[in-house]
Structures are given as C-alpha cells and as structure tokens.
PDB file of C-alpha atoms in Angstrom:
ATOM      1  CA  UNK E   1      66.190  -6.113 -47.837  1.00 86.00           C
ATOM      2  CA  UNK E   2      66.811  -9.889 -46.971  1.00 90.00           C
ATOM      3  CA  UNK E   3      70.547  -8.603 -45.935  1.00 87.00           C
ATOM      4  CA  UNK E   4      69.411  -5.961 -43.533  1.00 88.00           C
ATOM      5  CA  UNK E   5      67.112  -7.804 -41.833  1.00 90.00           C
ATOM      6  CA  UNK E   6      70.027 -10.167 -40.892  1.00 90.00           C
ATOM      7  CA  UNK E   7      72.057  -7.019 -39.346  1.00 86.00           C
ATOM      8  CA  UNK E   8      68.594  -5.674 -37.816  1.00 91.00           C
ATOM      9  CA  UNK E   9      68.313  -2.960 -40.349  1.00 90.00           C
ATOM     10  CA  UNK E  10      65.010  -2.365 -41.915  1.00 89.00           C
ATOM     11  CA  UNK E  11      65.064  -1.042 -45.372  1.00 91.00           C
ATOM     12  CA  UNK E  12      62.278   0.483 -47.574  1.00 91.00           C
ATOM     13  CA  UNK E  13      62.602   0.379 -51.812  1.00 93.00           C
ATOM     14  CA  UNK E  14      61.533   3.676 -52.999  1.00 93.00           C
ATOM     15  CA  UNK E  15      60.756   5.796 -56.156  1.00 92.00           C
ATOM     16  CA  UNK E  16      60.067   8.973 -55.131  1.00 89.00           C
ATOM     17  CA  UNK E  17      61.007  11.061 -52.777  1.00 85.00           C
ATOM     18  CA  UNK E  18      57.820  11.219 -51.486  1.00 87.00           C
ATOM     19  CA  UNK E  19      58.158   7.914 -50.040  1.00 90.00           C
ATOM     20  CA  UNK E  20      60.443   8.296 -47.858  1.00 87.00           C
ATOM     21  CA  UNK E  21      60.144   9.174 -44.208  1.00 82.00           C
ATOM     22  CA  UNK E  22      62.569  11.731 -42.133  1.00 76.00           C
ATOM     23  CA  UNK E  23      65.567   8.769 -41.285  1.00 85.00           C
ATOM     24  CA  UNK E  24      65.809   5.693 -42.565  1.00 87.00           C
ATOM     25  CA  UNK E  25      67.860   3.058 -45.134  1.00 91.00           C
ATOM     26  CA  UNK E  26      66.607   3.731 -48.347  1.00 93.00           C
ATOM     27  CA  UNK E  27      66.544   1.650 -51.750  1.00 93.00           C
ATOM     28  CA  UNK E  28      65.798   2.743 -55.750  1.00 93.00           C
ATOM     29  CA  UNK E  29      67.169   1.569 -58.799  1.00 90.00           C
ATOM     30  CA  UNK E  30      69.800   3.432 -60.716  1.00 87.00           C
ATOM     31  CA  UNK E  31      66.941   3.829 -63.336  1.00 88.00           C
ATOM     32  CA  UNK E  32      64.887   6.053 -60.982  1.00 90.00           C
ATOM     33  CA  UNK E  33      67.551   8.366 -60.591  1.00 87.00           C
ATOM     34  CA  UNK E  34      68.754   8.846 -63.813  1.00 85.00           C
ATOM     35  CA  UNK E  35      65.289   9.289 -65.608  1.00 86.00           C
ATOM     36  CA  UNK E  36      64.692  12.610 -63.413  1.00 88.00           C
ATOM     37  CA  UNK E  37      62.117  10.785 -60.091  1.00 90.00           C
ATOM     38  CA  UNK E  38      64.374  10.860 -57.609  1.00 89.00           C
ATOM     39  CA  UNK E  39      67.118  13.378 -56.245  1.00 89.00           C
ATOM     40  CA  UNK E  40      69.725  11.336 -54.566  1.00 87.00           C
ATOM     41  CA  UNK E  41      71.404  14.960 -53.636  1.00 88.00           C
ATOM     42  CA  UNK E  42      67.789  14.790 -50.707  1.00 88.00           C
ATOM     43  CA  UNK E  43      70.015  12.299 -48.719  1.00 90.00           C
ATOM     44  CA  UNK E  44      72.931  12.440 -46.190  1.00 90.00           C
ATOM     45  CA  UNK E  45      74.726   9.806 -48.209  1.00 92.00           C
ATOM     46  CA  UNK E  46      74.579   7.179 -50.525  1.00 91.00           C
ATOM     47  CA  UNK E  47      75.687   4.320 -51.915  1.00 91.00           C
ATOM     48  CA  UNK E  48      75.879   2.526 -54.947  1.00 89.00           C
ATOM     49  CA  UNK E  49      75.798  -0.506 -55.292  1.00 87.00           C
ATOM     50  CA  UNK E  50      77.029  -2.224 -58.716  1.00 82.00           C
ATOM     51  CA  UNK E  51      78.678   1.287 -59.338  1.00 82.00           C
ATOM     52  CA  UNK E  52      80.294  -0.992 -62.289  1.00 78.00           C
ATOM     53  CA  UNK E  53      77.452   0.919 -64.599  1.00 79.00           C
ATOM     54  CA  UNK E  54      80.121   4.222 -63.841  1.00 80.00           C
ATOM     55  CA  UNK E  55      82.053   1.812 -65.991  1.00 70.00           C
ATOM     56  CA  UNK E  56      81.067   3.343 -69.698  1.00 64.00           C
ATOM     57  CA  UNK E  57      82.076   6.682 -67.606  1.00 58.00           C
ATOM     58  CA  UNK E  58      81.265   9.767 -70.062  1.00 57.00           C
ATOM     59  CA  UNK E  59      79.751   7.589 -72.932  1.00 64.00           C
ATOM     60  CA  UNK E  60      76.874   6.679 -70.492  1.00 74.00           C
ATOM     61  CA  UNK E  61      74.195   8.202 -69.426  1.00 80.00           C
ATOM     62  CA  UNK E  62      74.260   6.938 -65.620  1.00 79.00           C
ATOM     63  CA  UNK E  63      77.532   8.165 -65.378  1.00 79.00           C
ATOM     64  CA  UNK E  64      76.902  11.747 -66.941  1.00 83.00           C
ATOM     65  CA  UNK E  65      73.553  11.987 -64.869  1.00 85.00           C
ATOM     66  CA  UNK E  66      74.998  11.044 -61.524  1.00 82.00           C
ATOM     67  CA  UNK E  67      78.206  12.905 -62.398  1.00 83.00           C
ATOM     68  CA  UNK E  68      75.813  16.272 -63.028  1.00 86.00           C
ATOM     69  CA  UNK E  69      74.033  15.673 -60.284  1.00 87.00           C
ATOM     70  CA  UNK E  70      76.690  15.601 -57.745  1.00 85.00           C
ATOM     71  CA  UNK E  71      78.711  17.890 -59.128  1.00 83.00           C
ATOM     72  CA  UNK E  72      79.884  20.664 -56.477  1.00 80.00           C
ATOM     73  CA  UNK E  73      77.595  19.361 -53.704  1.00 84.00           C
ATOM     74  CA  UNK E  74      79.234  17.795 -50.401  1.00 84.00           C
ATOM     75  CA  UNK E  75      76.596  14.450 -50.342  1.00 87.00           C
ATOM     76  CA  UNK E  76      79.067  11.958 -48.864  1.00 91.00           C
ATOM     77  CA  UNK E  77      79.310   9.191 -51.602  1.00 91.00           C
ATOM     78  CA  UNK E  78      80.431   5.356 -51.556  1.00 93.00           C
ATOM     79  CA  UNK E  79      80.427   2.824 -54.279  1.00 91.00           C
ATOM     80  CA  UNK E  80      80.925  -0.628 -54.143  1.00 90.00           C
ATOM     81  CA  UNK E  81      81.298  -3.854 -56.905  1.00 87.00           C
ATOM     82  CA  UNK E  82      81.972  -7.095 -56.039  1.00 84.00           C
ATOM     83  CA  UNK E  83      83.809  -7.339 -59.782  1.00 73.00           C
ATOM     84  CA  UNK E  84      86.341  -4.415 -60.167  1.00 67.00           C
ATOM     85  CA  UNK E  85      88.315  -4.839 -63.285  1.00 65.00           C
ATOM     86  CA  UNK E  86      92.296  -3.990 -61.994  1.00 60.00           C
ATOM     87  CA  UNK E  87      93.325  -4.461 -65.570  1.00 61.00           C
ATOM     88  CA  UNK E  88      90.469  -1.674 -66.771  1.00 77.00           C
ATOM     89  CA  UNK E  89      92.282   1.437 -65.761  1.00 87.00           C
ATOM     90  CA  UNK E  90      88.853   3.599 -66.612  1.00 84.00           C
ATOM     91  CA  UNK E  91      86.551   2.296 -64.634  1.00 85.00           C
ATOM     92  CA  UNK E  92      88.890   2.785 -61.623  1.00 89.00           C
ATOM     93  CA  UNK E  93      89.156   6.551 -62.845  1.00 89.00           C
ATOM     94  CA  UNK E  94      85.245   6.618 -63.101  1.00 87.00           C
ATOM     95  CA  UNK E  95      84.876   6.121 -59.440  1.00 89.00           C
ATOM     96  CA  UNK E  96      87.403   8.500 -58.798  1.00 91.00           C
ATOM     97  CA  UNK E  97      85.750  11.097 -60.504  1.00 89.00           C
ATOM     98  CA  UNK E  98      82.556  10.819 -59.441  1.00 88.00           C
ATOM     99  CA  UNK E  99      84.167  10.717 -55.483  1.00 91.00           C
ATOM    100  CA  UNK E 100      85.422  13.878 -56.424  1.00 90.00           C
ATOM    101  CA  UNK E 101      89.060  12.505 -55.892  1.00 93.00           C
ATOM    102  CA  UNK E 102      90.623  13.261 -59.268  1.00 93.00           C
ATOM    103  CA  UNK E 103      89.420  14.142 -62.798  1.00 90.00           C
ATOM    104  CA  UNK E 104      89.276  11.483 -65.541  1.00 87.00           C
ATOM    105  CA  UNK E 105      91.527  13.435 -67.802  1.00 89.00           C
ATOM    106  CA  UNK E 106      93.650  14.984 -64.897  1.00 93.00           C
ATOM    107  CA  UNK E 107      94.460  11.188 -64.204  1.00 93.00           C
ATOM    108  CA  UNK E 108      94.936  10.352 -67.395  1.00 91.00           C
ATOM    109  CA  UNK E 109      97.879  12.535 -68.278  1.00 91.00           C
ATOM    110  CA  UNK E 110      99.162  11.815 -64.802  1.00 94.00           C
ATOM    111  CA  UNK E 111      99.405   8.250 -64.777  1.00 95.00           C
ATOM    112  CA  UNK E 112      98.843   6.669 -68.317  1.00 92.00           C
ATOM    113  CA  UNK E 113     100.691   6.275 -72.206  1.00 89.00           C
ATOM    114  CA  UNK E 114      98.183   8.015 -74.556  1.00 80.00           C
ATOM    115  CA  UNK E 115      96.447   5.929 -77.277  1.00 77.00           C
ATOM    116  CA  UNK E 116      95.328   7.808 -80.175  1.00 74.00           C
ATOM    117  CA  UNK E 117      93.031   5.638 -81.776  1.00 77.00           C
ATOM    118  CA  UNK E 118      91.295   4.630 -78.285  1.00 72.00           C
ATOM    119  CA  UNK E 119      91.206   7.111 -75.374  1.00 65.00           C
ATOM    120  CA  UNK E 120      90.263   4.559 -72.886  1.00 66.00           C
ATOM    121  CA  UNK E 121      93.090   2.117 -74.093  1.00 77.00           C
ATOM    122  CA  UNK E 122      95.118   2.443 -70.741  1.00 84.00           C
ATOM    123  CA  UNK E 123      98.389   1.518 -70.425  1.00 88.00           C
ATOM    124  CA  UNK E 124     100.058   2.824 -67.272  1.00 91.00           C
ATOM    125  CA  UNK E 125     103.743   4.324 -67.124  1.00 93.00           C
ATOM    126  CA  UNK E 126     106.378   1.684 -65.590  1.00 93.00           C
ATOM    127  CA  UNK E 127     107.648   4.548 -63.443  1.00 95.00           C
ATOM    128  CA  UNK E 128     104.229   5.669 -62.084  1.00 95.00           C
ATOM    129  CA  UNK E 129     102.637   2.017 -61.746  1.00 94.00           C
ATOM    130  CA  UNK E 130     103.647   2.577 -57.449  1.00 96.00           C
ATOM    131  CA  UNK E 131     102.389   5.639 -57.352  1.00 96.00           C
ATOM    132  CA  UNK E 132      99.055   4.965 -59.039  1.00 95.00           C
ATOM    133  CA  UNK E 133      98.958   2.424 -56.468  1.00 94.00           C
ATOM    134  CA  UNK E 134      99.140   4.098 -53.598  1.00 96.00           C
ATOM    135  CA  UNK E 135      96.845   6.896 -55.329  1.00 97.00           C
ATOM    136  CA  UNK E 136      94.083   4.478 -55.203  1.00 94.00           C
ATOM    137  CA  UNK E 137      95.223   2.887 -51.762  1.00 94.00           C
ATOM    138  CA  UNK E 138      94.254   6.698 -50.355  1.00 96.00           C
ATOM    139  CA  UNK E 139      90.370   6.335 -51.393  1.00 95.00           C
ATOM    140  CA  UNK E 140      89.801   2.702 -52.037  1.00 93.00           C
ATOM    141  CA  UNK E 141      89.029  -0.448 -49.689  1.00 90.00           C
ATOM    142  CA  UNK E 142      89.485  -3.775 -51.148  1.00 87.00           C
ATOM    143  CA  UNK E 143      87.976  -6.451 -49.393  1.00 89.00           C
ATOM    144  CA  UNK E 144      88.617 -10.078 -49.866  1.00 89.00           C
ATOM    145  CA  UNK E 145      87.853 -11.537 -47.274  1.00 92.00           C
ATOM    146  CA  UNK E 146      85.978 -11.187 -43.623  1.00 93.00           C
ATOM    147  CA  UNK E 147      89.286 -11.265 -42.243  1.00 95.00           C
ATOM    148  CA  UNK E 148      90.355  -7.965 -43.719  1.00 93.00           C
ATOM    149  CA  UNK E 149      87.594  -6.425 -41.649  1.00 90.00           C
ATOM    150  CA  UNK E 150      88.223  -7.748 -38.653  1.00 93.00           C
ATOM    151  CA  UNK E 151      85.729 -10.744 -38.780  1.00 92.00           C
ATOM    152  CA  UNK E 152      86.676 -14.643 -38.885  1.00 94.00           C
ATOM    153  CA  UNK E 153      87.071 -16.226 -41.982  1.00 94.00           C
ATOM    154  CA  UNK E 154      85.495 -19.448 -40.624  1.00 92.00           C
ATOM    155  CA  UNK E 155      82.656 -20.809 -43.147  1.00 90.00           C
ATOM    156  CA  UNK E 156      84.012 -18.454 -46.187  1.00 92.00           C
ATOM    157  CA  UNK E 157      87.236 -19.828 -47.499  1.00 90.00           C
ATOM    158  CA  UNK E 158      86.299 -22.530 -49.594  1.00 89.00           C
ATOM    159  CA  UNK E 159      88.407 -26.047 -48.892  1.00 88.00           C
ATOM    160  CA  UNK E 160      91.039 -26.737 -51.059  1.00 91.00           C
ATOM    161  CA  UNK E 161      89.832 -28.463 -54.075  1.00 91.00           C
ATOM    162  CA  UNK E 162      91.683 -32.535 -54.793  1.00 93.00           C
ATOM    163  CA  UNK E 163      91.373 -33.173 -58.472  1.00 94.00           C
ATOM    164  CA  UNK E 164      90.646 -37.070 -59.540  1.00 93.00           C
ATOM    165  CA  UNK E 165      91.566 -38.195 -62.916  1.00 94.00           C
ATOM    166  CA  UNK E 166      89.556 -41.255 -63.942  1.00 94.00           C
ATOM    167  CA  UNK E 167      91.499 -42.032 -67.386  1.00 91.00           C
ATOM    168  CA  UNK E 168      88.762 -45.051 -69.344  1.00 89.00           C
ATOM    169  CA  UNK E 169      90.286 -46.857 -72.149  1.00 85.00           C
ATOM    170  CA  UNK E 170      89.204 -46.310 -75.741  1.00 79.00           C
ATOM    171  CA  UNK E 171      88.183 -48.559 -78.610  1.00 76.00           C
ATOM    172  CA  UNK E 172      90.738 -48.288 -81.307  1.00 77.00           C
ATOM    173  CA  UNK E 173      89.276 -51.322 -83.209  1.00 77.00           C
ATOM    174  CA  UNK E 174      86.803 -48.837 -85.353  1.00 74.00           C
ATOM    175  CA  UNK E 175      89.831 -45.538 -85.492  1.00 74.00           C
ATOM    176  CA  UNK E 176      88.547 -45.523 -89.430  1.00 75.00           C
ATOM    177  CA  UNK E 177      90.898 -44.344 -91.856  1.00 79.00           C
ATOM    178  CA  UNK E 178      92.704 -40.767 -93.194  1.00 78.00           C
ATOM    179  CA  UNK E 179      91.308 -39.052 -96.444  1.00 80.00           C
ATOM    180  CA  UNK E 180      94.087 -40.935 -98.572  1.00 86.00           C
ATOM    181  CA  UNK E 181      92.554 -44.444 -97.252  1.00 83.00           C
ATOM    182  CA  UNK E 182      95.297 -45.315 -94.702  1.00 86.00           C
ATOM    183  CA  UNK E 183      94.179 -46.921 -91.541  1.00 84.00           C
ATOM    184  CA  UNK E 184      94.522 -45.016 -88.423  1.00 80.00           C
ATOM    185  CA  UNK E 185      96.059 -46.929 -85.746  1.00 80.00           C
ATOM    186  CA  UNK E 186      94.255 -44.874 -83.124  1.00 77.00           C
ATOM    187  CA  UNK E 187      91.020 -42.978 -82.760  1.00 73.00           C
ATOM    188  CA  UNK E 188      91.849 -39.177 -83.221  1.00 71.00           C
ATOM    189  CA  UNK E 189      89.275 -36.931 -81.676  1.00 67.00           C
ATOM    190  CA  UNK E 190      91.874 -34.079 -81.881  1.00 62.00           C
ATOM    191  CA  UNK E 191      91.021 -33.808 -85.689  1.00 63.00           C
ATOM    192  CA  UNK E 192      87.735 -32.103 -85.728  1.00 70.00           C
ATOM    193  CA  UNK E 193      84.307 -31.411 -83.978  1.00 76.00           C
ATOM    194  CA  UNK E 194      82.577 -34.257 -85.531  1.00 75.00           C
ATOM    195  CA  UNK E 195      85.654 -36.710 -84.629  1.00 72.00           C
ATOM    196  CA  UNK E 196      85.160 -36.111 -80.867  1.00 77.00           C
ATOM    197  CA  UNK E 197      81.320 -35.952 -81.031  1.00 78.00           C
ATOM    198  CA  UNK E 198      81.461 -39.296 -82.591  1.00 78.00           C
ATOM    199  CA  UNK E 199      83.998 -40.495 -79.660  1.00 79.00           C
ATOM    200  CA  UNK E 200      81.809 -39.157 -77.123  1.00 83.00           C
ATOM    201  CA  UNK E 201      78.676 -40.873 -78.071  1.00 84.00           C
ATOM    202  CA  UNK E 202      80.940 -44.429 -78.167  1.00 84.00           C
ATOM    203  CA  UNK E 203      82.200 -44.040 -75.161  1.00 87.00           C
ATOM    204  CA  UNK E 204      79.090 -43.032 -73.339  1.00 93.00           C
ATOM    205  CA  UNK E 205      78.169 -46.193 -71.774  1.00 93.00           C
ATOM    206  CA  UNK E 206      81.970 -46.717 -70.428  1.00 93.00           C
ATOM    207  CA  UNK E 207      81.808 -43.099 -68.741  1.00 94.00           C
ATOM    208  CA  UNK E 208      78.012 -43.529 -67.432  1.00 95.00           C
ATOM    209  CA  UNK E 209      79.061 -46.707 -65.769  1.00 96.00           C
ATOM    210  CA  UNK E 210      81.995 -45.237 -64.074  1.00 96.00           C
ATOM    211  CA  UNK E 211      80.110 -41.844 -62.917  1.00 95.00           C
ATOM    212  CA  UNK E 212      77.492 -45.036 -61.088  1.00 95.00           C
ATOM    213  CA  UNK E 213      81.022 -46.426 -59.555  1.00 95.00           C
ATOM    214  CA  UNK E 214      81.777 -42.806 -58.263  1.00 93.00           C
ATOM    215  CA  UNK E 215      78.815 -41.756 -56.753  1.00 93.00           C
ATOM    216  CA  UNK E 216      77.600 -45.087 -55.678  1.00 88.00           C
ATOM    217  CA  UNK E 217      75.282 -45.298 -52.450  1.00 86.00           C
ATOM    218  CA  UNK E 218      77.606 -41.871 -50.699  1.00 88.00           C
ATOM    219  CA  UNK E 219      75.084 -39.462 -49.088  1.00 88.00           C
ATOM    220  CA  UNK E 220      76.750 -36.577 -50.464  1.00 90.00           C
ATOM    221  CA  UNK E 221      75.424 -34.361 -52.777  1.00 91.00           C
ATOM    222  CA  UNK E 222      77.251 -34.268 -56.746  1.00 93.00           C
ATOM    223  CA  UNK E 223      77.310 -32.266 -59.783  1.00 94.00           C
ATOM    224  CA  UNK E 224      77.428 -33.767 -62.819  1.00 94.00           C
ATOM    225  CA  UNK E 225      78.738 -31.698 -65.716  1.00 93.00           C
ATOM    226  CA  UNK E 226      77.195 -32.747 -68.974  1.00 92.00           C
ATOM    227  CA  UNK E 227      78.202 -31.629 -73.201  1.00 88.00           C
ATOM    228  CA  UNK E 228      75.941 -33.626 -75.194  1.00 87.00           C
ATOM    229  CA  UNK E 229      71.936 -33.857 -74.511  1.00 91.00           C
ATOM    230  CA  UNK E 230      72.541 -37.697 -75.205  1.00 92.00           C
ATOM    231  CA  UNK E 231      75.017 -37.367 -71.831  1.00 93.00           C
ATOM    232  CA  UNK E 232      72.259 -35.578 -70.133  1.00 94.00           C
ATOM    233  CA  UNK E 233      69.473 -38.112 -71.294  1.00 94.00           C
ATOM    234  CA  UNK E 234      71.840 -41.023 -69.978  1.00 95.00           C
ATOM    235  CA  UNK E 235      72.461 -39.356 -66.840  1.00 95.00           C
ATOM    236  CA  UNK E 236      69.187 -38.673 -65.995  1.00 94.00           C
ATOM    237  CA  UNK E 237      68.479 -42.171 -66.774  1.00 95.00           C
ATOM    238  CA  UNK E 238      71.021 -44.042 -64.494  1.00 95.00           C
ATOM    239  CA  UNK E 239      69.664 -41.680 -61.815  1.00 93.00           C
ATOM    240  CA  UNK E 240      66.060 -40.739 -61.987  1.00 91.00           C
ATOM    241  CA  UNK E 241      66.112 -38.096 -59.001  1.00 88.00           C
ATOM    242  CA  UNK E 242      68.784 -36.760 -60.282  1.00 87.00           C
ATOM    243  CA  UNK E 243      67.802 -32.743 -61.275  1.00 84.00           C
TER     244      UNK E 243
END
C-alpha cells in the first residue's frame, strides 16, 4: 500500500469478494485464496507476489489450489520473486505451469536427465541447456536493475566496497603447551572452539581500542559486527549511544 501511494495508486487489502468495488488494485493473502474466501478467477488479472510458495509445486497445497483454480480459464496471470533460484530447475517449471506455458512433466522429459530416487533432482541436458534458455527468455523478465527498464540506475547501485585489514599483534608469552607437555611457540586458535574463544577474550581490549582509533570523532554512521556477548558488552561500553 505504502508502494502505490508513491506511484499514485491507491490500493485496498481484501478478503472477500464482497469487498471489493467495480475497478480498482486489489490486495489478499495467498491464505485467503487457497482456504476457499476468495475467487481470484472474479478479476481481470492478477499477480502474485512471492509466487516462490509455487515453489513445493504439486506437493503443496497453494500450488495445487491455484493450479485448479486457473485451470482452463483465460485470467491473465503474472508472478513475480525477488529470489528466483536459477540452480532450482522446478520452481522455474512451477511458474511455467501455472502461466499455462508448458506442463511440469512435458518439461521435464524435454529438457532434464531423470533421477529415480528424486523427481525434482534436475539436472539439465548439456545439449538442451541453450534451448531451455531461450524457452524461458520467451515468458520470463529478469530484472536487475532500473536500468533494464528503462529507468536510471542513479541511487541503486551500491558503491564499490574498499576492504581494510587492521592486522593487531598477539601475545605469544601465555601460547600454553600441547597434550604431550611441549611448549607451543605460538598461540593456536586454529585448534579448537575453546582455543579461539579463549584468544578472543585476551585480545579484547587490543581490538576495542583500535575499533575507538577507527571510528574516532567521524560523523559517519558504523556497524560494528560483534561474536561474543563480552564483545558486545565492551562495545557498548566504549560507546554508550551506540545501539
């Protein structure tokens, strides 16, 4: 709703149909729609949002609800996810299927090595990986960036990001000594969990100190990544607004 008002489009969140007036930008939840109180098939099109929950495909019941409903009608469909898995074959062939672009099964055999022991183990032939390609190229957008639809890119793409080592010196005086009773000549935090815990506390004052010389009096905002809740105690000690 916060998104539309921004493009000057009012939208309403609905359960029934009821609710909803002759035209208009409608909302529900995918919950709504499976459990029977709302027939998406009322509208002139829709779009769904997330459509990653098409992602179980026929083991779900979203996807065999929406799938049923749709089936043999001419409701003009989109779905959209911001995380579509290129390397999950299945869930690309779920959103075909339910666009009424190819069958899961029909694309199956056309495209993919069968796995016996797991159906939806996809691994697609050398010789058709192109083809698939451009397959999916006929019905699919994917947007990465305003650019790609025409807008400017100004305020999106992130800066590149400079990486600053600060490398403290350990104490080796106290590196203890092996199981057999031979001295170590350095600290080893590589051996185990309790090794590097033990490291971290010693060192905490050292790295506390330095993360004071980094930040000092800038005006810039920081993040301070934390392990330990002694680090985050510390932290929020040498800087009392800190959050």
């Amino acid at each position: 709703k916060r998104d539309g008002k921004k493009l000057g489009i009012d939208t309403l969140f609905i359960r029934r149909a009821e609710e909803a007036q002759a035209d208009g930008i409608y909302m529900t939840n995918y919950e709504t729609i499976r459990d029977g109180k709302l027939d998406p098939r009322q509208f002139d099109v829709i779009s769904m949002d997330e459509a990653s929950v098409l992602r179980g495909s026929g083991g779900t019941k979203t996807f065999r609800e929406f799938m049923r409903l749709f089936e043999g009608t001419d409701t003009f469909r989109f779905v959209a996810t911001a995380t579509p898995s290129p390397n999950e074959y299945i869930e690309l062939l779920a959103y075909a299927a339910f666009l009424d672009i190819m069958d899961v099964g029909q694309a199956k055999t056309r495209f993919f090595k069968r796995d016996s022991t797991n159906a939806d183990n996809l691994t697609i032939h050398p010789h058709k990986e192109e083809e698939f390609w451009h397959w999916v190229a006929s019905w699919a957008i994917f947007v990465q960036a305003p650019s790609d639809l025409g807008y400017s890119d100004d305020g999106y793409k992130l800066q590149p990001i400079n990486v600053h080592w600060h490398e403290l010196p350990s104490d080796h005086t106290d590196a203890g000594a092996d199981r057999n009773g031979q001295n170590r000549m350095f600290s080893n935090t590589a051996i185990g969990v309790v090794n590097a815990s033990k490291e971290k506390r010693r060192s905490l004052d050292d790295r506390i100190a330095k993360m004071l010389e980094i930040i000092g009096d800038s005006p810039d905002h920081f993040i301070v990544w934390h392990d330990l809740e002694d680090e985050r105690r510390a932290i929020e000690a040498a800087i009392p607004h800190a959050k």
